[in-house]
Coordinates of C-alpha atoms in Angstrom, one line a residue:
M28 CA -115.5 59.3 67.3
S29 CA -112.8 59.3 64.7
E30 CA -109.6 57.2 65.1
E31 CA -107.5 60.4 65.0
R32 CA -109.2 61.7 68.1
L33 CA -109.5 58.2 69.7
M34 CA -105.8 57.4 69.4
S35 CA -102.5 59.2 69.6
K36 CA -101.0 60.0 66.2
K37 CA -97.6 58.4 67.0
K38 CA -96.7 55.9 69.6
P39 CA -93.0 55.9 70.7
A40 CA -91.0 52.7 71.1
F41 CA -90.1 51.9 74.7
A42 CA -86.8 50.4 75.8
V43 CA -86.5 46.9 77.2
S44 CA -85.7 47.1 80.9
E45 CA -83.1 44.9 82.5
G46 CA -85.8 42.9 84.2
L47 CA -87.7 42.3 81.0
D48 CA -84.4 41.3 79.3
K49 CA -83.7 38.7 82.0
Y50 CA -87.3 37.4 81.7
L51 CA -86.8 36.9 77.9
Y52 CA -83.6 35.0 78.5
D53 CA -85.2 32.8 81.2
Y54 CA -88.0 31.8 78.9
N55 CA -85.9 31.2 75.9
R56 CA -87.1 34.3 74.0
K57 CA -83.7 36.0 74.0
I58 CA -81.5 34.2 71.5
E59 CA -78.6 35.6 69.4
I60 CA -79.4 36.1 65.8
P61 CA -77.1 36.9 62.9
I62 CA -79.0 40.0 61.5
F63 CA -80.4 43.2 62.9
Y64 CA -83.3 45.3 61.8
E65 CA -80.9 48.1 60.6
D66 CA -79.2 45.6 58.3
L67 CA -82.4 45.2 56.3
L68 CA -82.6 49.0 55.8
R69 CA -79.6 48.8 53.5
F70 CA -81.7 48.1 50.5
S71 CA -80.7 49.8 47.2
G72 CA -84.1 49.8 45.5
S73 CA -87.8 48.9 45.8
V74 CA -91.1 48.4 44.0
N75 CA -94.7 48.7 45.2
V76 CA -96.5 45.4 46.0
Y77 CA -100.0 45.0 44.7
D78 CA -102.6 42.4 45.5
S79 CA -104.4 40.2 43.1
N80 CA -106.9 43.0 42.3
D81 CA -104.0 45.5 41.6
V82 CA -104.7 47.4 44.8
D83 CA -101.6 48.9 46.5
T84 CA -100.9 46.8 49.7
L85 CA -98.8 49.6 51.3
W86 CA -95.8 47.2 51.3
I87 CA -92.8 47.7 49.1
R88 CA -90.5 44.9 47.8
V89 CA -86.9 45.8 48.5
Y90 CA -83.7 44.8 46.7
Y91 CA -80.1 44.6 47.8
S92 CA -76.8 44.9 46.1
E93 CA -75.3 41.6 45.0
F94 CA -72.8 41.7 47.8
D95 CA -75.3 42.5 50.5
R96 CA -77.9 40.0 49.1
K97 CA -75.7 37.0 49.6
E98 CA -75.0 37.8 53.3
I99 CA -78.6 38.9 54.0
D100 CA -80.1 35.7 52.4
H101 CA -77.8 33.5 54.5
S102 CA -78.6 35.4 57.7
L103 CA -82.4 35.2 57.1
K104 CA -82.2 31.5 56.5
K105 CA -80.4 31.2 59.8
V106 CA -83.1 33.2 61.6
Y107 CA -85.8 30.9 60.1
S108 CA -83.9 27.9 61.4
I109 CA -83.6 29.4 64.9
L110 CA -87.3 30.3 64.9
H111 CA -88.7 27.1 63.5
S112 CA -86.0 24.4 63.9
D113 CA -82.9 23.7 65.8
G114 CA -80.8 26.6 64.5
S115 CA -78.4 24.5 62.5
D116 CA -77.4 25.2 58.9
N117 CA -78.5 21.7 57.7
I118 CA -81.7 23.0 56.2
H119 CA -80.3 26.0 54.4
Q120 CA -79.8 24.2 51.2
Y121 CA -83.5 23.6 50.9
L122 CA -84.6 27.2 51.6
N123 CA -84.9 30.2 49.4
V124 CA -85.6 33.8 50.4
D125 CA -88.3 34.6 47.9
A126 CA -89.0 38.2 49.0
V127 CA -88.2 40.9 51.5
D128 CA -91.0 43.4 51.9
F129 CA -91.0 46.6 53.9
C130 CA -94.1 48.4 55.3
T131 CA -93.9 52.1 55.9
F132 CA -97.4 52.2 57.3
G133 CA -97.9 52.2 61.0
N134 CA -95.6 52.4 64.0
S135 CA -93.5 49.2 63.7
K136 CA -92.4 49.6 60.1
P137 CA -91.8 45.8 59.8
F138 CA -89.9 43.7 57.2
R139 CA -91.8 40.7 56.0
I140 CA -89.6 37.8 54.9
K141 CA -91.0 35.1 52.6
I142 CA -89.1 31.8 52.9
R143 CA -89.8 28.9 50.5
N144 CA -88.8 25.3 50.6
I145 CA -87.5 24.6 47.2
L146 CA -88.2 20.8 47.4
N147 CA -92.0 21.2 47.6
D148 CA -92.7 25.0 47.1
N149 CA -94.3 25.3 50.6
F150 CA -93.6 28.8 52.0
T151 CA -94.1 30.8 55.2
Y152 CA -93.3 34.3 56.5
F153 CA -91.7 35.8 59.5
Y154 CA -91.3 39.5 60.5
V155 CA -88.4 41.6 61.5
K156 CA -89.2 44.6 63.7
K157 CA -87.6 47.1 66.0
T158 CA -87.8 46.0 69.7
D159 CA -90.4 47.8 71.7
A160 CA -91.1 46.8 75.4
S161 CA -94.9 47.4 75.1
R162 CA -95.1 45.1 72.0
I163 CA -93.1 42.4 73.8
F164 CA -95.6 42.6 76.8
G165 CA -98.4 42.3 74.2
L166 CA -96.9 39.2 72.6
E167 CA -96.3 37.5 76.0
L168 CA -99.8 38.2 77.2
E169 CA -101.3 36.9 74.0
H170 CA -99.2 33.7 74.5
M171 CA -100.5 33.2 78.0
L172 CA -104.0 34.6 78.0
S173 CA -105.4 33.8 74.5
P174 CA -106.2 30.4 73.0
Y175 CA -103.0 30.7 70.9
N176 CA -99.3 30.2 71.5
L177 CA -96.9 32.7 69.9
N178 CA -93.3 32.1 68.8
F179 CA -91.0 35.2 68.8
L180 CA -87.3 36.0 69.4
V181 CA -85.6 39.2 70.8
Y182 CA -82.0 40.1 70.4
K183 CA -80.8 43.6 71.3
D184 CA -82.9 46.0 69.3
T185 CA -84.4 43.5 66.9
L186 CA -87.6 41.5 67.3
I187 CA -88.5 38.4 65.2
E188 CA -92.1 37.4 65.0
E189 CA -93.6 34.3 63.4
H190 CA -96.4 34.8 60.9
I191 CA -100.0 34.4 62.1
A192 CA -102.1 32.8 59.3
G193 CA -105.6 33.9 58.6
I194 CA -107.8 36.1 56.4
P195 CA -107.2 39.8 57.3
G196 CA -110.3 41.1 59.0
D197 CA -110.9 44.0 56.6
E198 CA -110.6 41.6 53.6
F199 CA -112.9 39.1 55.3
I200 CA -115.6 41.7 56.1
K201 CA -115.5 42.9 52.5
N202 CA -115.2 39.7 50.5
N203 CA -116.2 36.7 52.7
L204 CA -118.8 38.0 55.1
P205 CA -121.5 38.6 52.5
N206 CA -121.3 34.9 51.5
C207 CA -121.6 33.5 55.1
T208 CA -124.7 31.6 56.1
E209 CA -126.9 33.0 58.8
R210 CA -125.5 30.3 61.2
E211 CA -121.9 31.4 60.4
K212 CA -122.8 35.0 61.0
A213 CA -124.2 34.2 64.4
Q214 CA -121.0 32.3 65.2
L215 CA -118.9 35.2 64.0
A216 CA -120.9 37.5 66.3
K217 CA -120.2 35.3 69.2
E218 CA -116.5 35.2 68.5
F219 CA -116.4 39.0 68.1
V220 CA -118.0 39.5 71.5
K221 CA -115.4 37.2 73.1
F222 CA -112.5 38.8 71.2
N223 CA -113.7 42.3 72.2
E224 CA -113.8 41.2 75.9
R225 CA -110.4 39.5 75.7
C226 CA -108.8 42.7 74.3
M227 CA -110.3 44.9 77.0
I228 CA -109.3 42.6 79.8
R229 CA -105.6 42.5 78.8
L230 CA -105.5 46.1 77.5
L231 CA -104.7 45.3 73.9
G232 CA -105.6 48.4 71.8
D233 CA -106.2 49.4 68.2
M234 CA -107.9 46.2 67.0
R235 CA -109.2 47.7 63.8
S236 CA -110.1 45.2 61.2
Y237 CA -106.7 45.1 59.6
N238 CA -105.0 44.3 62.9
Y239 CA -106.7 40.9 63.4
V240 CA -107.3 37.9 61.2
I241 CA -110.3 35.6 60.8
V242 CA -109.3 31.9 60.9
P243 CA -111.9 29.4 59.4
V244 CA -111.7 26.0 61.0
H245 CA -113.6 23.1 59.4
D246 CA -115.4 21.1 62.1
F247 CA -117.4 18.0 60.8
D248 CA -120.0 19.4 58.5
H249 CA -119.6 23.2 59.2
V250 CA -117.0 25.9 59.5
V251 CA -116.1 27.6 62.8
Y252 CA -114.5 31.0 62.7
R253 CA -111.8 32.2 65.2
I254 CA -110.5 35.8 65.6
R255 CA -106.8 36.3 66.3
A256 CA -104.9 39.6 67.0
I257 CA -101.9 40.0 64.7
D258 CA -100.6 43.5 65.9
F259 CA -99.5 44.0 69.5
D260 CA -98.1 47.5 69.1
Q261 CA -100.8 49.1 71.2
Q262 CA -100.4 47.0 74.4
C263 CA -101.0 49.2 77.4
F264 CA -100.3 52.6 75.8
E265 CA -103.4 54.6 75.1
G266 CA -105.4 56.4 77.8
K267 CA -108.9 56.0 76.4
L268 CA -110.7 52.8 77.5
K269 CA -112.5 52.7 74.1
V270 CA -109.2 52.0 72.3
Y271 CA -109.1 48.6 74.1
R272 CA -112.6 47.7 72.9
P273 CA -112.7 46.8 69.2
Q274 CA -116.4 47.5 69.0
F275 CA -115.7 51.3 68.9
F276 CA -113.6 51.4 65.7
K277 CA -115.6 52.2 62.6
E278 CA -113.7 49.5 60.6
N279 CA -115.5 47.0 62.8
F280 CA -119.0 48.4 62.3
Q281 CA -120.2 45.4 60.3
M282 CA -119.0 43.0 63.0
V283 CA -120.8 45.1 65.7
E284 CA -124.0 44.9 63.5
L285 CA -123.7 41.2 63.5
V286 CA -123.7 41.2 67.2
R287 CA -126.7 43.5 67.3
T288 CA -128.8 41.5 64.8
K289 CA -127.8 37.9 65.6
L290 CA -127.4 37.9 69.4
L291 CA -129.8 38.6 72.3
E292 CA -128.5 40.7 75.1
D293 CA -128.5 37.7 77.5
S294 CA -126.4 35.8 75.0
V295 CA -123.9 38.7 74.7
N296 CA -123.6 38.8 78.5
Q297 CA -123.2 35.0 78.6
Y298 CA -120.3 35.1 76.1
K299 CA -118.6 38.0 78.0
L300 CA -118.8 36.0 81.2
E301 CA -117.4 32.9 79.5
E302 CA -114.4 34.8 78.1
R303 CA -113.7 36.5 81.5
S304 CA -113.8 33.0 83.1
I305 CA -111.5 31.5 80.5
V306 CA -109.0 34.4 80.9
A307 CA -109.1 34.0 84.7
K308 CA -108.4 30.3 84.4
R309 CA -105.4 31.1 82.1
I310 CA -104.1 33.6 84.6
I311 CA -104.2 31.0 87.3
S312 CA -102.7 28.2 85.1
S313 CA -99.9 30.6 84.0
G314 CA -98.6 30.6 87.5
N315 CA -95.2 32.2 88.2
R316 CA -94.6 33.2 84.6
I317 CA -97.4 35.7 84.4
K318 CA -96.6 36.9 88.0
K319 CA -93.1 37.7 86.9
L320 CA -94.3 39.5 83.7
R321 CA -96.7 41.6 85.7
R322 CA -94.0 42.4 88.3
I323 CA -91.7 43.5 85.5
A324 CA -94.5 45.5 83.8
K325 CA -95.1 47.5 87.0
A326 CA -91.4 48.5 87.0
S327 CA -91.4 49.5 83.3
T328 CA -92.3 52.6 81.4
I329 CA -94.6 51.7 78.5
S330 CA -96.8 54.7 78.2
R331 CA -97.1 58.5 79.0
P332 CA -98.2 59.8 82.4
E333 CA -101.3 61.5 81.0
N334 CA -102.4 58.2 79.4
V335 CA -102.0 56.4 82.7
A336 CA -104.0 59.0 84.6
L337 CA -106.8 59.0 82.0
L338 CA -107.1 55.2 81.8
A339 CA -106.9 54.7 85.6
G340 CA -109.8 57.1 86.0
Q341 CA -111.9 55.5 83.2
L342 CA -111.3 52.0 84.5
Y343 CA -112.3 53.1 88.0
E344 CA -115.6 54.4 86.6
F345 CA -116.1 51.2 84.7
T346 CA -115.3 48.8 87.5
K347 CA -115.6 50.9 90.7
D348 CA -112.4 49.2 91.9
L349 CA -110.5 51.8 94.0
N350 CA -107.2 50.0 93.2
F351 CA -107.2 51.7 89.8
K352 CA -107.1 55.1 91.4
K353 CA -103.8 54.2 93.1
C354 CA -102.0 53.3 89.8
T355 CA -99.1 55.5 88.7
N356 CA -98.0 53.5 85.6
M357 CA -99.5 51.2 82.9
G358 CA -98.0 48.1 84.4
Q359 CA -99.8 48.7 87.6
I360 CA -103.1 49.2 85.7
L361 CA -102.6 46.0 83.9
D362 CA -101.8 44.2 87.2
V363 CA -105.0 45.5 88.8
A364 CA -107.1 44.6 85.8
L365 CA -105.9 41.0 85.8
K366 CA -106.4 40.8 89.5
F367 CA -109.9 42.1 89.2
V368 CA -110.9 39.4 86.6
K369 CA -109.2 36.7 88.6
R370 CA -110.8 37.8 91.9
N371 CA -114.3 38.0 90.5
Y372 CA -113.9 34.5 89.0
E373 CA -112.6 33.0 92.3
D374 CA -115.3 34.8 94.3
V375 CA -118.0 33.2 92.1
S376 CA -116.3 29.8 92.2
M377 CA -116.1 29.9 96.0
K378 CA -119.7 30.9 96.3
Q379 CA -120.7 27.9 94.2
I380 CA -118.6 25.6 96.3
I381 CA -120.2 26.8 99.5
E382 CA -123.7 26.5 98.1
H383 CA -123.0 23.0 96.9
K384 CA -121.7 22.0 100.3
I385 CA -124.8 23.5 102.0
K386 CA -127.0 21.4 99.6
L387 CA -125.1 18.3 100.5

């Protein structure tokens, strides 16, 4: 199935509700910043950005008038300080805004800001995007339910996201995967199974290879690979269940082949169970925070009615949980999905406790 048929051509941005706005304030995500997304659109010129092989990256490097540049540079340094430090101006003298890049590809049309420390030439990136409620839910769910914490800020209609370091999945598959050892390929297969399961559980869609990164971690005498999502635009929007399962995108074909050739079916089922159990534990440990987020999601509009009806029906067929049939919005579907995972984990845990007591 092609991606054009699998996914909607254009996803709209959804407004942040009053409840979500308060949630962001309560958890220190809503902080006043000195620049808005629209301010960065005032560029006066641009050039295409090419990679080291002279391939167009689909990003353009933008330039501003001398008057605007001074103000924008100062504001971007301030945003960096708020995101990564105490928000003071003390570090501004050591920072330089090396580049402001704009991407016209995709829904979010982000700006990518490159900030360099002039004392040691270390640099990092952050992104400036338009606020979208479904993307914010995606960021928060990643923060709570994945192995990774995320740092982001929201102010009015502007979203600031920290950069997630790693090798883009499409580049890794093309350039790095052929050189991996058989052991590393087996470990990548395991990670893809877990990543696939995690995306489906929390309804994060469109994980094509360029929407996640591969992170190599050196562990004693070998390299361990981790897979991290970097695009949260398609959280709880599409109606087809396949959109939330990375295995069904043609860009991930080689990763799926790794799973097929390197893992036995029993191993695949084991890794799925492990990931469901880990996510269930994270749901439990997140306590009131994730309960608040789910309650807000149930009162929010983050998809279209036809997508809600389609996904609710497909999830019922997949799980046989009648609660999906009662859902009337995406927030309710998300809530039922997380409850389903948590309930199954608790049922198995309780059964093991009872069996253990009987043996004693």
